[in-house]
């Protein structure tokens, strides 16, 4: 029984990956181009995520500043500190809704990119960060879910035409996180390929 449950996780995850690859390849490519234009112009990426998504934001920043799969010069990225243990962080009633916005106002500059993650699309703190990024003339790349709130939720509705929305068409948090992680890997790989060439890397 337990092994069947485990196997079902793998099956469900694989199914969603096959379904979303064709759907998300275009917005992920657009996001990669926005990030590439930012860093090659001397800008930086500010990454933030609601709750557990903050860990993915930190992983992205670490791989962007350090390396993904190939050695290359450092690229500018900062993970904005949040609280990954706050169960309400991905909701509309955040305890400190201005947590990320203060950091965006302090660190963000015109031409920078805000990489914002929220599986619900309803995080008050991420929404405030998007608003602060717009005030700084930053481009927003938003990785969202597609829950009952509708495609992208309140964050998706706050995005501008020049922003990029990557919404996973699923309601289960674990599955959305998995697709978000692949999307972030694609962003790192795509930027590396543009900067270093498309040579194959060892598995």
Short mmCIF file of C-alpha atoms in Angstrom, two decimals:
data_model
loop_
_atom_site.label_atom_id
_atom_site.label_comp_id
_atom_site.label_asym_id
_atom_site.label_seq_id
_atom_site.Cartn_x
_atom_site.Cartn_y
_atom_site.Cartn_z
CA UNK A 1 0.00 0.00 0.00
CA UNK A 2 2.75 2.42 0.99
CA UNK A 3 4.86 1.55 -2.04
CA UNK A 4 1.86 2.14 -4.32
CA UNK A 5 1.37 5.57 -2.77
CA UNK A 6 5.03 6.41 -3.34
CA UNK A 7 4.87 5.23 -6.94
CA UNK A 8 1.76 7.35 -7.50
CA UNK A 9 3.72 10.45 -6.52
CA UNK A 10 6.25 9.68 -9.24
CA UNK A 11 3.51 8.98 -11.78
CA UNK A 12 1.57 12.15 -10.97
CA UNK A 13 4.73 14.25 -11.06
CA UNK A 14 5.82 12.80 -14.39
CA UNK A 15 2.37 13.24 -15.91
CA UNK A 16 2.23 16.90 -14.93
CA UNK A 17 5.73 17.51 -16.30
CA UNK A 18 4.75 16.02 -19.67
CA UNK A 19 1.56 18.11 -19.75
CA UNK A 20 3.12 21.42 -18.75
CA UNK A 21 6.33 21.29 -20.79
CA UNK A 22 4.68 22.44 -24.03
CA UNK A 23 2.50 24.95 -22.18
CA UNK A 24 5.23 26.59 -20.12
CA UNK A 25 8.16 26.49 -22.56
CA UNK A 26 7.22 29.84 -24.12
CA UNK A 27 6.81 31.85 -20.88
CA UNK A 28 9.94 30.24 -19.42
CA UNK A 29 11.84 31.27 -22.57
CA UNK A 30 10.48 34.82 -22.22
CA UNK A 31 11.54 34.88 -18.58
CA UNK A 32 15.01 33.66 -19.49
CA UNK A 33 15.39 36.43 -22.08
CA UNK A 34 14.27 39.05 -19.54
CA UNK A 35 16.76 37.79 -16.96
CA UNK A 36 19.55 37.55 -19.52
CA UNK A 37 18.93 41.13 -20.68
CA UNK A 38 19.00 42.23 -17.05
CA UNK A 39 22.28 40.63 -16.00
CA UNK A 40 24.15 41.41 -19.23
CA UNK A 41 23.26 45.08 -18.67
CA UNK A 42 24.73 45.06 -15.19
CA UNK A 43 21.47 44.42 -13.36
CA UNK A 44 20.54 41.79 -10.79
CA UNK A 45 17.72 39.44 -9.92
CA UNK A 46 15.92 39.81 -6.60
CA UNK A 47 14.24 36.48 -5.80
CA UNK A 48 11.53 35.96 -3.20
CA UNK A 49 9.02 33.28 -2.40
CA UNK A 50 6.06 32.87 -0.09
CA UNK A 51 6.67 30.28 2.63
CA UNK A 52 8.41 27.16 1.33
CA UNK A 53 8.79 28.83 -2.09
CA UNK A 54 11.40 31.02 -0.44
CA UNK A 55 13.70 27.99 -0.34
CA UNK A 56 13.42 27.66 -4.11
CA UNK A 57 14.18 31.38 -4.46
CA UNK A 58 17.30 30.90 -2.33
CA UNK A 59 18.37 27.89 -4.39
CA UNK A 60 17.99 29.88 -7.61
CA UNK A 61 20.09 32.76 -6.23
CA UNK A 62 22.80 30.36 -5.07
CA UNK A 63 23.01 28.69 -8.49
CA UNK A 64 22.94 32.03 -10.28
CA UNK A 65 25.72 33.60 -8.22
CA UNK A 66 27.74 30.39 -8.01
CA UNK A 67 27.14 27.94 -10.81
CA UNK A 68 24.41 25.76 -12.24
CA UNK A 69 26.14 22.99 -14.19
CA UNK A 70 29.07 24.79 -15.79
CA UNK A 71 31.73 27.15 -14.56
CA UNK A 72 31.09 30.77 -15.54
CA UNK A 73 31.52 34.28 -14.15
CA UNK A 74 29.23 35.17 -11.25
CA UNK A 75 25.81 36.60 -12.07
CA UNK A 76 23.96 39.01 -9.78
CA UNK A 77 21.13 37.52 -7.74
CA UNK A 78 19.90 38.04 -4.19
CA UNK A 79 17.37 35.90 -2.33
CA UNK A 80 15.21 38.14 -0.15
CA UNK A 81 14.87 36.64 3.35
CA UNK A 82 11.42 35.44 4.32
CA UNK A 83 9.98 32.85 6.70
CA UNK A 84 9.72 29.41 5.14
CA UNK A 85 8.03 28.05 8.27
CA UNK A 86 5.12 30.52 8.23
CA UNK A 87 2.03 28.53 7.12
CA UNK A 88 0.17 31.75 6.28
CA UNK A 89 2.93 33.25 4.12
CA UNK A 90 1.27 32.19 0.87
CA UNK A 91 -2.07 33.73 1.76
CA UNK A 92 -3.70 37.12 1.56
CA UNK A 93 -3.39 37.64 5.33
CA UNK A 94 0.37 37.63 5.86
CA UNK A 95 1.66 38.71 9.25
CA UNK A 96 4.23 41.02 7.65
CA UNK A 97 2.87 41.80 4.20
CA UNK A 98 5.58 44.42 3.56
CA UNK A 99 8.47 42.02 4.29
CA UNK A 100 9.67 41.67 0.68
CA UNK A 101 8.51 45.09 -0.52
CA UNK A 102 10.84 46.88 1.91
CA UNK A 103 13.78 44.90 0.56
CA UNK A 104 12.77 45.58 -3.06
CA UNK A 105 12.56 49.31 -2.35
CA UNK A 106 15.94 49.22 -0.61
CA UNK A 107 17.82 47.08 -3.15
CA UNK A 108 15.94 47.23 -6.43
CA UNK A 109 16.87 49.52 -9.31
CA UNK A 110 15.44 50.21 -12.74
CA UNK A 111 16.38 47.35 -15.06
CA UNK A 112 16.55 44.74 -12.32
CA UNK A 113 14.25 41.70 -12.30
CA UNK A 114 12.04 40.52 -9.46
CA UNK A 115 11.63 36.74 -9.49
CA UNK A 116 8.53 36.08 -7.38
CA UNK A 117 7.16 32.68 -6.35
CA UNK A 118 3.73 31.93 -4.91
CA UNK A 119 1.90 28.65 -5.44
CA UNK A 120 -1.45 30.24 -4.59
CA UNK A 121 -0.94 33.51 -6.44
CA UNK A 122 -2.49 35.17 -3.39
CA UNK A 123 0.50 35.92 -1.15
CA UNK A 124 0.14 39.43 0.25
CA UNK A 125 3.90 39.77 0.78
CA UNK A 126 4.73 38.69 -2.78
CA UNK A 127 1.98 40.93 -4.18
CA UNK A 128 3.44 43.90 -2.29
CA UNK A 129 6.89 43.04 -3.67
CA UNK A 130 5.48 43.09 -7.21
CA UNK A 131 3.99 46.53 -6.60
CA UNK A 132 7.31 47.79 -5.19
CA UNK A 133 9.17 46.36 -8.19
CA UNK A 134 6.87 48.21 -10.58
CA UNK A 135 7.55 51.42 -8.67
CA UNK A 136 11.27 50.79 -9.28
CA UNK A 137 10.73 50.14 -13.02
CA UNK A 138 11.73 46.51 -12.61
CA UNK A 139 10.49 43.60 -14.70
CA UNK A 140 8.66 40.87 -12.77
CA UNK A 141 8.92 37.16 -13.50
CA UNK A 142 6.21 35.41 -11.48
CA UNK A 143 6.07 31.66 -10.87
CA UNK A 144 2.54 30.92 -9.73
CA UNK A 145 -0.04 28.16 -9.38
CA UNK A 146 -3.46 27.81 -10.90
CA UNK A 147 -5.63 27.10 -7.91
CA UNK A 148 -9.25 28.03 -7.22
CA UNK A 149 -8.25 31.71 -7.28
CA UNK A 150 -7.91 31.49 -11.05
CA UNK A 151 -4.82 31.70 -13.25
CA UNK A 152 -2.21 33.47 -11.20
CA UNK A 153 -4.56 34.86 -8.55
CA UNK A 154 -4.19 38.45 -7.39
CA UNK A 155 -0.48 38.43 -8.26
CA UNK A 156 -1.19 37.35 -11.82
CA UNK A 157 -3.74 40.15 -12.18
CA UNK A 158 -1.20 42.69 -10.91
CA UNK A 159 1.36 41.88 -13.60
CA UNK A 160 2.05 44.23 -16.49
CA UNK A 161 2.35 43.36 -20.16
CA UNK A 162 6.13 43.60 -19.89
CA UNK A 163 6.19 41.06 -17.04
CA UNK A 164 6.25 37.28 -17.45
CA UNK A 165 3.83 34.89 -15.78
CA UNK A 166 4.60 31.18 -15.44
CA UNK A 167 1.49 29.53 -13.97
CA UNK A 168 1.36 25.81 -13.24
CA UNK A 169 -2.12 24.42 -14.06
CA UNK A 170 -2.48 22.40 -10.87
CA UNK A 171 -3.83 22.82 -7.34
CA UNK A 172 -1.58 20.51 -5.32
CA UNK A 173 1.26 22.39 -3.67
CA UNK A 174 3.85 19.62 -3.99
CA UNK A 175 3.29 19.29 -7.73
CA UNK A 176 3.48 23.06 -8.26
CA UNK A 177 6.74 23.26 -6.31
CA UNK A 178 8.20 20.50 -8.50
CA UNK A 179 7.34 22.35 -11.71
CA UNK A 180 8.62 25.63 -10.26
CA UNK A 181 11.95 23.95 -9.51
CA UNK A 182 12.24 22.64 -13.06
CA UNK A 183 11.35 26.10 -14.40
CA UNK A 184 14.13 27.64 -12.29
CA UNK A 185 16.58 25.03 -13.57
CA UNK A 186 15.51 25.90 -17.11
CA UNK A 187 16.17 29.59 -16.42
CA UNK A 188 19.68 28.88 -15.13
CA UNK A 189 20.43 26.51 -17.99
CA UNK A 190 19.03 28.89 -20.60
CA UNK A 191 21.08 31.83 -19.38
CA UNK A 192 24.20 29.64 -19.30
CA UNK A 193 23.52 28.41 -22.84
CA UNK A 194 23.16 31.98 -24.10
CA UNK A 195 26.35 33.09 -22.37
CA UNK A 196 28.52 30.00 -22.88
CA UNK A 197 27.04 28.22 -25.90
CA UNK A 198 24.85 25.16 -26.05
CA UNK A 199 27.43 22.49 -25.37
CA UNK A 200 26.15 19.33 -23.73
CA UNK A 201 26.83 18.89 -20.04
CA UNK A 202 27.48 15.53 -18.42
CA UNK A 203 24.54 14.03 -16.57
#
